[in-house]
Short mmCIF file of C-alpha atoms and ligand atoms in Angstrom, two decimals:
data_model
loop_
_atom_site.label_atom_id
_atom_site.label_comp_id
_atom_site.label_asym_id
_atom_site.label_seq_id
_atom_site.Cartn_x
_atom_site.Cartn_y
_atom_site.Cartn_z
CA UNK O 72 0.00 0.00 0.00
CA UNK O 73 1.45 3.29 -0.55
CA UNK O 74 -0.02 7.54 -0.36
CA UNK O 75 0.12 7.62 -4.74
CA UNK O 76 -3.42 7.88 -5.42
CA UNK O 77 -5.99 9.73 -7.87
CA UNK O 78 -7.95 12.49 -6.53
CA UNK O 79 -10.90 13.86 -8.42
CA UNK O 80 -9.20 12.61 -11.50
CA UNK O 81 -5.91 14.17 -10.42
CA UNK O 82 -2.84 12.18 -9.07
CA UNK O 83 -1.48 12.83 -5.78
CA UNK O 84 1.55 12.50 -3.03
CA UNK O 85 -0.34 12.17 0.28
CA UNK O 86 -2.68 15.47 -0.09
CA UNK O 87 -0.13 17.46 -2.73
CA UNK O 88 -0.88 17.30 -6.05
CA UNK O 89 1.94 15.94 -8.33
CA UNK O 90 0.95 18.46 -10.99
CA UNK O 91 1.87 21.44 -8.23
CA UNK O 92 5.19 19.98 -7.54
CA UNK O 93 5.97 19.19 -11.30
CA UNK O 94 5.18 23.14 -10.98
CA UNK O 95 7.40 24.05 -8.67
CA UNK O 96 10.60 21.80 -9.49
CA UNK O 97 10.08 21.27 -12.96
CA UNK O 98 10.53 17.68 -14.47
CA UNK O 99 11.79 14.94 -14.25
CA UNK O 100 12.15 14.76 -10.23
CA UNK O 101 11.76 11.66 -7.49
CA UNK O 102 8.68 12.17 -4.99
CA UNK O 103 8.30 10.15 -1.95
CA UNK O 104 5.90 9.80 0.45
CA UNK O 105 6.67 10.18 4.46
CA UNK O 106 3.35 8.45 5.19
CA UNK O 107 4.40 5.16 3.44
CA UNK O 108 8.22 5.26 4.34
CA UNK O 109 7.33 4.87 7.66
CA UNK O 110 4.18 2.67 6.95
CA UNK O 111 6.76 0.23 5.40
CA UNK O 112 9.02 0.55 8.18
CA UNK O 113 6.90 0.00 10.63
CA UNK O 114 5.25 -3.24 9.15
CA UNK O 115 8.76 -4.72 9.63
CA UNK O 116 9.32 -3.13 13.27
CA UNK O 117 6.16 -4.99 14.27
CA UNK O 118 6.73 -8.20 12.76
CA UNK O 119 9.75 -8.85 14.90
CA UNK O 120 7.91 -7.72 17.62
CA UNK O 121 8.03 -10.58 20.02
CA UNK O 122 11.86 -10.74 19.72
CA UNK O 123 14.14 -8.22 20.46
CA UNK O 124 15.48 -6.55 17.09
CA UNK O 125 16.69 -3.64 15.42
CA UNK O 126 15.47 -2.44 11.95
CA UNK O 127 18.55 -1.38 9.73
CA UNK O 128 17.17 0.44 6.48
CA UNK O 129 19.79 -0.55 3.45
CA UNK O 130 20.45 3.00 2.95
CA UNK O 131 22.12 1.43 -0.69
CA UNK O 132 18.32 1.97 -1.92
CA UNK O 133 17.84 5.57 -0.90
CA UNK O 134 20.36 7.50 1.03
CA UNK O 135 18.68 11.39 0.86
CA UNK O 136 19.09 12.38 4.23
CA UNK O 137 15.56 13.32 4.69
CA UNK O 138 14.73 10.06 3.79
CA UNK O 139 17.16 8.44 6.73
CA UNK O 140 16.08 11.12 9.40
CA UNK O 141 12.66 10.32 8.53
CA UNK O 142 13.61 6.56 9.29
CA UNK O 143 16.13 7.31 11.99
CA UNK O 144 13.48 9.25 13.92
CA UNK O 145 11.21 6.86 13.71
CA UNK O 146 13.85 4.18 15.31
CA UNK O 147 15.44 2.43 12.37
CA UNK O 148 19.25 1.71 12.55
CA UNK O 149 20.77 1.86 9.38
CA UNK O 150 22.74 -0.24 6.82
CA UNK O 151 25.48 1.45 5.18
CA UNK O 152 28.02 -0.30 2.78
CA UNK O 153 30.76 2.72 1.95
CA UNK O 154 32.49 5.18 4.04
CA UNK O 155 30.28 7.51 2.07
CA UNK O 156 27.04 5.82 3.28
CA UNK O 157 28.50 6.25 6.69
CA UNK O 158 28.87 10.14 6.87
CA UNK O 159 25.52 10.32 5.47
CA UNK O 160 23.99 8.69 7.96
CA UNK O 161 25.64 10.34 10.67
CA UNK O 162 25.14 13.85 9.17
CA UNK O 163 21.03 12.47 9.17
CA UNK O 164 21.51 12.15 12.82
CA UNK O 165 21.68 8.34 12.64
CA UNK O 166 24.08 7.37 16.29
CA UNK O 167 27.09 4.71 15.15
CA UNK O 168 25.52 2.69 17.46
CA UNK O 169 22.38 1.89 15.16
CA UNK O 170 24.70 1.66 12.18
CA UNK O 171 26.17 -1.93 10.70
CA UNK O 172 28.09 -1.67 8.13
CA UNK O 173 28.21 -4.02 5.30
CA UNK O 174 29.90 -5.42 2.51
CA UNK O 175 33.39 -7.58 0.91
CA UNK O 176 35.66 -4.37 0.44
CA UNK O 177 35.99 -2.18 3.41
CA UNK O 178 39.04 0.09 3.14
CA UNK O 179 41.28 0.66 6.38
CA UNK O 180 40.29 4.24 6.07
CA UNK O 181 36.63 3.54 6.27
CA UNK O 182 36.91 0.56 8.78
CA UNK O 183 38.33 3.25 10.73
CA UNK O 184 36.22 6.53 10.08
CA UNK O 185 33.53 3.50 11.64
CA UNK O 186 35.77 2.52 14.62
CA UNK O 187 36.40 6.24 15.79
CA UNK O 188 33.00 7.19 15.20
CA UNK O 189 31.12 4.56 16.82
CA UNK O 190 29.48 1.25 15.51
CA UNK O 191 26.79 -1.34 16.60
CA UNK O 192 28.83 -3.79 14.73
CA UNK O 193 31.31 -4.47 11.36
CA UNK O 194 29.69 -7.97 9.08
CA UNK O 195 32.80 -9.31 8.02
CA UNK O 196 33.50 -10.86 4.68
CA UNK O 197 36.43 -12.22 4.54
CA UNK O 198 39.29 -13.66 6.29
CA UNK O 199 42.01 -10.63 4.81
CA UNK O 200 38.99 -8.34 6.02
CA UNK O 201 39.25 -9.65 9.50
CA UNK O 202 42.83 -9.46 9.65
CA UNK O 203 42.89 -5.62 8.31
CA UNK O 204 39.70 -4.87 10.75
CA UNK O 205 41.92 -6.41 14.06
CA UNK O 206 44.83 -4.50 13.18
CA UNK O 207 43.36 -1.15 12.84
CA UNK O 208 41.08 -2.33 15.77
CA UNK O 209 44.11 -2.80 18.07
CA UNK O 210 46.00 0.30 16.56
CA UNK O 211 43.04 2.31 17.97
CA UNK O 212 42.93 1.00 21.61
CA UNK O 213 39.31 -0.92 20.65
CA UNK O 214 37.72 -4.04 20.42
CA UNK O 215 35.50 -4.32 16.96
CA UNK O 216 32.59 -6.17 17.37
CA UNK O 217 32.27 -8.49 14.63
CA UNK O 218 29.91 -10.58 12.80
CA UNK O 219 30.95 -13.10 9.56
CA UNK O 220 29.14 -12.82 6.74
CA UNK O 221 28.07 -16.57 5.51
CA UNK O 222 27.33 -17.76 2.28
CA UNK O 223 24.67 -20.37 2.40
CA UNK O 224 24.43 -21.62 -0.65
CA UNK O 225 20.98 -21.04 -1.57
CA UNK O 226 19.36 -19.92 -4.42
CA UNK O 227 16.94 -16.64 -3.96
CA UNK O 228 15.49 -17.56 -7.64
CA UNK O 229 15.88 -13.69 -8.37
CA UNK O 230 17.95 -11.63 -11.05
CA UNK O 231 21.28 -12.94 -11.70
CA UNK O 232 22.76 -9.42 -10.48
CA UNK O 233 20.76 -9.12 -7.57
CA UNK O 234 20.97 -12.86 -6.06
CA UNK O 235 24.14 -13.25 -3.53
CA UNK O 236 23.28 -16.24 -1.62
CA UNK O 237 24.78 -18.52 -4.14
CA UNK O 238 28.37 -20.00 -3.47
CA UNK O 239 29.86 -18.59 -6.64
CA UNK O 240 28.95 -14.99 -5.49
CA UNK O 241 31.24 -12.92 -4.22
CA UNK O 242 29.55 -12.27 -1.23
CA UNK O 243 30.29 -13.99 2.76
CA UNK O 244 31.97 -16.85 3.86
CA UNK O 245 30.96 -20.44 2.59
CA UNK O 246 29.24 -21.79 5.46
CA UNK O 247 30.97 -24.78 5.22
CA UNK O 248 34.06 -22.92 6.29
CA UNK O 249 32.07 -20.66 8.95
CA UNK O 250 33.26 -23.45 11.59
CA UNK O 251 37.09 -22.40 11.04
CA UNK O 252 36.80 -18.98 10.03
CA UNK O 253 35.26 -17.99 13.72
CA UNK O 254 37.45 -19.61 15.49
CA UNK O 255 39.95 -17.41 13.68
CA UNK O 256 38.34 -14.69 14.23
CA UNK O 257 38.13 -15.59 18.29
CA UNK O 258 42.51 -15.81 18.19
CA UNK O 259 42.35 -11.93 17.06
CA UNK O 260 42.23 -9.72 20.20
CA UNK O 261 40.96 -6.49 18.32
CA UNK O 262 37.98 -8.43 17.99
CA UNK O 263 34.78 -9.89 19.60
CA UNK O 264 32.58 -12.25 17.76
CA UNK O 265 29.10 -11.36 18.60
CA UNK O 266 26.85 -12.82 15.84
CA UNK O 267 25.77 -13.95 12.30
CA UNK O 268 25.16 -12.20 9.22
CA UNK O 269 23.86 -13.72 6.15
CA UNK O 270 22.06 -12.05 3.14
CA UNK O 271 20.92 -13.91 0.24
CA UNK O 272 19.96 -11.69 -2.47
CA UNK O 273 16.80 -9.09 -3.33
CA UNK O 274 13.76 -8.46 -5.04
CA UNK O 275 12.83 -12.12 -2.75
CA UNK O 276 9.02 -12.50 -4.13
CA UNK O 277 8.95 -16.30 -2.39
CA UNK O 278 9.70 -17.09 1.28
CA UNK O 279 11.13 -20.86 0.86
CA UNK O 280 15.08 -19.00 0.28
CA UNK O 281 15.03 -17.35 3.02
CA UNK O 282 13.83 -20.15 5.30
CA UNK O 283 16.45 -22.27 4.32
CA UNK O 284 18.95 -19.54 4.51
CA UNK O 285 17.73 -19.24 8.55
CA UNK O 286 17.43 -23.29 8.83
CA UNK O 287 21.35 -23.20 7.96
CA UNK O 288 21.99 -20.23 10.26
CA UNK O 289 20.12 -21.42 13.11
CA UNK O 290 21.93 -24.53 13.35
CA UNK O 291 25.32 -23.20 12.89
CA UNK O 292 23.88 -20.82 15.90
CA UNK O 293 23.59 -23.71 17.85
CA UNK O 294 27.49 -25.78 16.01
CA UNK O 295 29.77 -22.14 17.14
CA UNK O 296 27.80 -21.88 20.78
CA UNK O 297 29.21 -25.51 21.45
CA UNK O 298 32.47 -24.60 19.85
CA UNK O 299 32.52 -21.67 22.64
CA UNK O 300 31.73 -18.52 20.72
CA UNK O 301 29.02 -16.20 22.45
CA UNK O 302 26.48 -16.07 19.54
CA UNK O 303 23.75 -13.23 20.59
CA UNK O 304 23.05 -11.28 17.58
CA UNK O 305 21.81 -12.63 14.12
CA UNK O 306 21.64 -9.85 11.41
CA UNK O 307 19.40 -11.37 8.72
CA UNK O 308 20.06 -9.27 5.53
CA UNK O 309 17.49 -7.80 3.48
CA UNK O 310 16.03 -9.01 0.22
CA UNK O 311 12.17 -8.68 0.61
CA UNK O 312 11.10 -8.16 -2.61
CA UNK O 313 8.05 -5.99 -3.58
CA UNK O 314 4.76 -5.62 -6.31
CA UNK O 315 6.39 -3.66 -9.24
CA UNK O 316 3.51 -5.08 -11.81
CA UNK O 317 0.40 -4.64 -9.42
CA UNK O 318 -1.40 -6.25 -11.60
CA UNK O 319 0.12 -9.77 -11.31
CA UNK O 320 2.32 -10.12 -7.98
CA UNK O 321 1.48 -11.21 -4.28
CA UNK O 322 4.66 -11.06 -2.44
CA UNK O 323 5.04 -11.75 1.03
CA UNK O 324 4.07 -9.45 3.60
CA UNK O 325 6.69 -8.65 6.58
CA UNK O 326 4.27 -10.47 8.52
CA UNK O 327 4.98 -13.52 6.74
CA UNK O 328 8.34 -12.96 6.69
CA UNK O 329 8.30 -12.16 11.04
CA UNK O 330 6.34 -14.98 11.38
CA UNK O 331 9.33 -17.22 9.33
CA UNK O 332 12.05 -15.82 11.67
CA UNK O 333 10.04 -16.46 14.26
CA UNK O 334 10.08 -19.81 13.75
CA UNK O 335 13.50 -20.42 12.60
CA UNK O 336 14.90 -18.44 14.69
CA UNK O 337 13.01 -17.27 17.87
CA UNK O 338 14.16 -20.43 20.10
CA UNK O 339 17.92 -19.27 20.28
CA UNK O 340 17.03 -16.12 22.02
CA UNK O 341 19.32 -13.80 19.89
CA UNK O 342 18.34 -9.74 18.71
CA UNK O 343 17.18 -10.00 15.61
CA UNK O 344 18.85 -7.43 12.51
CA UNK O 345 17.04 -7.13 9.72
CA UNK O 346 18.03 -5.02 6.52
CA UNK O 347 15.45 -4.48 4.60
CA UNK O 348 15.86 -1.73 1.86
CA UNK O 349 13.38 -2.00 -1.41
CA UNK O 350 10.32 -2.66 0.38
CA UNK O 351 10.54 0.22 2.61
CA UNK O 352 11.27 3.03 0.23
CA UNK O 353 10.29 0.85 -2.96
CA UNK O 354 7.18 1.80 -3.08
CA UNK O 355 7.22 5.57 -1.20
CA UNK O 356 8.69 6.95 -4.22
CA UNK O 357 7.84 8.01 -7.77
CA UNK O 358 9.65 9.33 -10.84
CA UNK O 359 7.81 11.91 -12.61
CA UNK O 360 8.57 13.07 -15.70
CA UNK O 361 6.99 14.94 -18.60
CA UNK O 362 6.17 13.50 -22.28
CA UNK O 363 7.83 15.41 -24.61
CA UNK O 364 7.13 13.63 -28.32
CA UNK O 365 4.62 11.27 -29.26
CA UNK O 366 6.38 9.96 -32.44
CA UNK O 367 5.07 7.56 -34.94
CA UNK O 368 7.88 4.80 -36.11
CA UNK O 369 7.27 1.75 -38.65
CA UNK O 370 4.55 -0.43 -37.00
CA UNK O 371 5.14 1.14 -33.38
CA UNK O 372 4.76 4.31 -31.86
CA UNK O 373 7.40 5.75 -29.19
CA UNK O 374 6.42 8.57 -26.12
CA UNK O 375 9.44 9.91 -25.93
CA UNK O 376 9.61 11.27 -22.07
CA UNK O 377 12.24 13.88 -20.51
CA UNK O 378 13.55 11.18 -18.18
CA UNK O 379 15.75 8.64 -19.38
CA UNK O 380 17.81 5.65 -17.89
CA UNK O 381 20.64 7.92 -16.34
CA UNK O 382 17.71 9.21 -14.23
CA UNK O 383 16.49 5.80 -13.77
CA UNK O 384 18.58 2.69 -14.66
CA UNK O 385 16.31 -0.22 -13.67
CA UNK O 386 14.77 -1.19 -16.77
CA UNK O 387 17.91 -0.79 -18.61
CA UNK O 388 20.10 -2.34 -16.19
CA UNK O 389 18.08 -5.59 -15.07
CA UNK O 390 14.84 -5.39 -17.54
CA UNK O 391 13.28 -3.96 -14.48
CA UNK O 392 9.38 -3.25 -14.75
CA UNK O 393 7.99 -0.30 -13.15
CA UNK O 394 4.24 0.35 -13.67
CA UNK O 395 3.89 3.86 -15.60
CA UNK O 396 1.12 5.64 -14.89
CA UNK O 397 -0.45 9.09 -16.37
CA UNK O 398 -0.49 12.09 -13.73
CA UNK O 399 -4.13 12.93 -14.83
CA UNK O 400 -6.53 9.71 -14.34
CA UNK O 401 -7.53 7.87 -17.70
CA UNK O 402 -11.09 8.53 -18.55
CA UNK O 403 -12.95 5.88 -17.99
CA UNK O 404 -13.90 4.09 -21.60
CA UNK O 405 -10.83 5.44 -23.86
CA UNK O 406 -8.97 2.11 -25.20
CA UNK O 407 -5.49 1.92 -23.80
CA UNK O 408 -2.86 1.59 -26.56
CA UNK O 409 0.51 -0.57 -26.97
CA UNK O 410 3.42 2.25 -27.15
CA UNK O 411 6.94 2.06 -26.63
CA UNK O 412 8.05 4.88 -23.70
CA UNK O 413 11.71 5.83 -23.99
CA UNK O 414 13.81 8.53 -23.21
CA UNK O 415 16.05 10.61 -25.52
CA UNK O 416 19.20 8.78 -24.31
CA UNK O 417 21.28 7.83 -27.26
CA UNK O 418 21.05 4.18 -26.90
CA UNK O 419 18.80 1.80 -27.75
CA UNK O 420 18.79 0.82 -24.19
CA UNK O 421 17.15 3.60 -23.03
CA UNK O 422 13.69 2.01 -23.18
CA UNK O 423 11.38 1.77 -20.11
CA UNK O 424 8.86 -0.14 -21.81
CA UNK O 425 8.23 -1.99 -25.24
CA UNK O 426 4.28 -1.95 -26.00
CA UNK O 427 2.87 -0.65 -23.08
CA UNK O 428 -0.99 -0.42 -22.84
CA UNK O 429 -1.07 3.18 -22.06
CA UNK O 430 -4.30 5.61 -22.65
CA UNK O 431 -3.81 7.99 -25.12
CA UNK O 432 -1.12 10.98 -24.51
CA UNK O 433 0.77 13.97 -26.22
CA UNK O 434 3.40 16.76 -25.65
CA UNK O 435 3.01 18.07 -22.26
CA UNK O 436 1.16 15.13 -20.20
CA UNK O 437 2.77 13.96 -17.28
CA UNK O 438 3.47 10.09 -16.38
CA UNK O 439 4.75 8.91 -13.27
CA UNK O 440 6.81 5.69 -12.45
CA UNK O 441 5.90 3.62 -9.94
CA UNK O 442 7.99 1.86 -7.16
CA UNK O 443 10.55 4.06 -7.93
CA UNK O 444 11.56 4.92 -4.57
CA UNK O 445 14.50 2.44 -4.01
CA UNK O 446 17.89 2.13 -6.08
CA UNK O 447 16.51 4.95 -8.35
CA UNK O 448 17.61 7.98 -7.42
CA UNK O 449 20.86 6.43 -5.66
CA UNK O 450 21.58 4.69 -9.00
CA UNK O 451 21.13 7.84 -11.86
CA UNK O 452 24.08 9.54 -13.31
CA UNK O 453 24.96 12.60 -15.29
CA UNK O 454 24.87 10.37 -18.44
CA UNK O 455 24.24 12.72 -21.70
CA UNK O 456 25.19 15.47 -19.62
CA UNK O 457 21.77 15.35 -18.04
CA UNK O 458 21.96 16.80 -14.75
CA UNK O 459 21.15 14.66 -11.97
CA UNK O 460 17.14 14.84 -11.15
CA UNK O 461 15.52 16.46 -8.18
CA UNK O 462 14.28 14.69 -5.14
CA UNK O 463 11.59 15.71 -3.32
CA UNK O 464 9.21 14.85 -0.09
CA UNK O 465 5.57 14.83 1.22
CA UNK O 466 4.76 14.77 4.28
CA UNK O 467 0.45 15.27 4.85
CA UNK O 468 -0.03 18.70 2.70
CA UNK O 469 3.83 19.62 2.81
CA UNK O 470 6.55 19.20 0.13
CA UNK O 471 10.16 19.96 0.44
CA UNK O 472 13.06 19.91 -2.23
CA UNK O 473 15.43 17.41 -0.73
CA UNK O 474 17.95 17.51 -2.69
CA UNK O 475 17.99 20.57 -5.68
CA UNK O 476 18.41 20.14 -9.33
CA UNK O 477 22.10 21.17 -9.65
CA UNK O 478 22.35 24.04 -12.82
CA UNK O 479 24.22 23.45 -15.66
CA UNK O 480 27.61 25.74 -14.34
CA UNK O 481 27.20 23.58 -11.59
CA UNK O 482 27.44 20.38 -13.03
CA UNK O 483 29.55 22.05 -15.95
CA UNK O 484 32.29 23.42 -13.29
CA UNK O 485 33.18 20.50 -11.71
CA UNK O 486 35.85 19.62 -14.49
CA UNK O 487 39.00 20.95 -14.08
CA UNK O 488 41.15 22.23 -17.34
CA UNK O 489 44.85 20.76 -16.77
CA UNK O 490 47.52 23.85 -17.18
CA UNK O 491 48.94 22.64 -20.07
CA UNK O 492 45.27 23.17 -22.10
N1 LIG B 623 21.80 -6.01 2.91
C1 LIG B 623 22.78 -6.27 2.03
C2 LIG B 623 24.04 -6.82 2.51
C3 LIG B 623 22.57 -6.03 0.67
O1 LIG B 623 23.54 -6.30 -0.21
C4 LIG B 623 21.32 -5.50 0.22
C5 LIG B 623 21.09 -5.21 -1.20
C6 LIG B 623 20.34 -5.23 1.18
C7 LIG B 623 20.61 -5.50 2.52
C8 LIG B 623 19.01 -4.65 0.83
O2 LIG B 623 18.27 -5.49 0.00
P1 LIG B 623 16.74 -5.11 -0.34
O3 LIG B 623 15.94 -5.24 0.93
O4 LIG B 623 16.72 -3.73 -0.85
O5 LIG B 623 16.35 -6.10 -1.36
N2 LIG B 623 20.16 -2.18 -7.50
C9 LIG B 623 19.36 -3.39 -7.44
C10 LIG B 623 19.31 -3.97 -6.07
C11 LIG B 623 20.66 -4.27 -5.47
C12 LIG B 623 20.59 -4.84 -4.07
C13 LIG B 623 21.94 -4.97 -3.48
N3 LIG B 623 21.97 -5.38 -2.11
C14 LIG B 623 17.97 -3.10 -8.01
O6 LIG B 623 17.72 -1.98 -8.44
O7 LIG B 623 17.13 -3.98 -8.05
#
């Protein structure tokens, strides 16, 4: 469920009208919706209810500040995967101690920018990770607390470039080797084992991975807590996927998914870390952009928008789908239409969407994307010289530019001319 809905015939962000912010900022721009960030967030607080947890928003899918204090204030910890993602976080008010930080190729520099500004805990990936993260752990006077990262060879049955569970991925430590690995890990003073981590992949529309991701993880809970390690904190990735064609999909709800960890996982009495990224801001955001040519080819026809696949890389990257919808409601009784909706990229692969049933449109209209809200905005570029798209957010009858549409000198001015030019 989400705050995108038609008004008298009009489409809306909560109670502002997406025609009076196309107004204001001009198109394209990113809209999201306060009232269903924290809807989605909150589904997932109270699903792990009955256990103790924290909630760590994958800031990878939207990192605008507004969006994390929004979160943050709310009580989410956060999920950041970059030194980058760090600072952000912390300049959105986020404490180090609701921050993990993820992924295989943490420098020194940012394992230590973490250490000396405060962490709720480092997922390891690797054994050379562990060794770098002891050392600078120890050069600092600290202990790191650590969990590993394991790979449990399981197969989300998602996108090729989105699944990570599998044991050719890059990503964790085969499980197989988990046994070994922590009782490295316990030999290294700058450290102190304190959990699990595993993460499987994204865009999950089935539950069956992720159970026997947990199954694996709850009994090598049970293998390192005889070996002697103190196991108390399970951090179970992210990956829930979400309805992009509303039309056809029933994903799990977080209450299915609680319910699951639940009973996996409830009986070893560890806090419970969830990541989840796409399915809280999936769905609070919208791309909005502005048709600008309705041009007849041979056998098709093309809307040619002003956004293109720098502004959104989705369909172009993973033949994403994202509903597209027009900004003023289709009168009821007009015959949608097959038509191709690009952008005026100069590739081919700048397409959104090959014969799209879409009412009838022209010059001027107004269409907005759907479940834009995560890895859209994070993901655009400056491609074609375009310059990078506004973001802006609703909250009730409010709207605030979050993050401004740079100018051209802006954008133009950040090259530098060498002295010898
Ligand atoms: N935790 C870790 C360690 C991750 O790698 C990810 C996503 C998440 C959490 C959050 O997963 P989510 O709940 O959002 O599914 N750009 C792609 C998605 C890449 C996901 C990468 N990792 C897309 O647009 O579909």
């Amino acid at each position: 469920m989400d705050h995108f809905l038609y008004r008298d015939g009009a489409l809306y962000a909560e109670d502002v009208a997406i025609s009076e912010i196309a107004a204001a900022v001009g198109t394209p721009f990113y809209v999201y919706s306060t009232a269903t960030l924290l809807r989605h967030f909150r589904l997932f607080d109270e699903a792990l209810a009955g256990m103790e947890h924290l909630v760590c928003f994958a800031m990878k899918a939207n990192s605008n500040q507004a969006v994390l204090r929004t979160l943050a204030q709310a009580g989410a910890g956060m999920d950041v995967v970059s030194g980058g993602e760090y600072r952000r976080a912390r300049a959105a008010g986020v404490p180090g101690d609701r921050i993990v930080f993820s992924g295989v190729g943490k420098t020194r520099d940012e394992i230590e920018l973490a250490l000396k500004g405060g962490i709720r805990q480092f997922n390891v990936e690797s054994e050379p990770e562990m060794v770098v993260l002891d050392a600078v752990a120890r050069s600092l006077g600290v202990t790191a607390p650590i969990t590993i990262r394991v790979n449990p060879d399981v197969d989300a049955k998602t996108h090729a470039k989105i699944a990570t569970g599998k044991s050719e991925n890059k990503f964790g430590i085969p499980i197989a080797r988990a046994r070994e690995v922590y009782r490295m890990a316990a030999g290294l003073k700058g450290l102190e084992v304190i959990g699990i981590d595993v993460h499987i992949g994204s865009q999950l529309t089935d539950l069956a991975p992720f159970e026997a991701a947990y199954l694996k993880v709850a009994e090598l809970t049970e293998t390192l807590r005889a070996d002697g390690h103190q196991i108390t904190r399970l951090d179970l990735g992210g990956g829930l996927g979400i309805p992009y064609e509303r039309s056809n999909a029933d994903p799990p709800l977080p209450s299915d998914y609680g319910m699951l960890v639940q009973r996996t996982l409830g009986h070893l009495g560890c806090e419970i870390e969830i990541e989840p990224g796409r399915l809280i801001a999936g769905n609070a955001g919208l791309m909005v952009s502005e048709v600008i040519y309705v041009k007849s080819g041979e056998g098709r026809d093309f809307l040619i928008l002003d956004g293109a696949m720098n502004d959104l890389i989705r369909p172009a990257m993973y033949d994403a789908y994202h509903d597209i919808i027009p900004v003023v409601e289709p009168v009821a009784g007009v015959e949608p239409q097959p038509i191709d909706i690009v952008g005026p990229v100069c590739e081919s692969g700048d397409t959104f969407a090959k014969q799209r049933l879409m009412p009838p449109l022209v010059a001027g209209d107004l269409v907005a994307f759907r479940s834009a809200g995560a890895y859209g905005a994070v993901m655009s570029s400056e491609y074609n010289s375009r310059p990078l798209i506004p973001e802006v957010l609703v909250k009730d009858d409010q709207f605030a530019v979050i993050r401004p549409r740079p100018t051209f000198d802006e954008m133009i001015n950040r090259d530098t001319i060498p002295p010898w030019l």
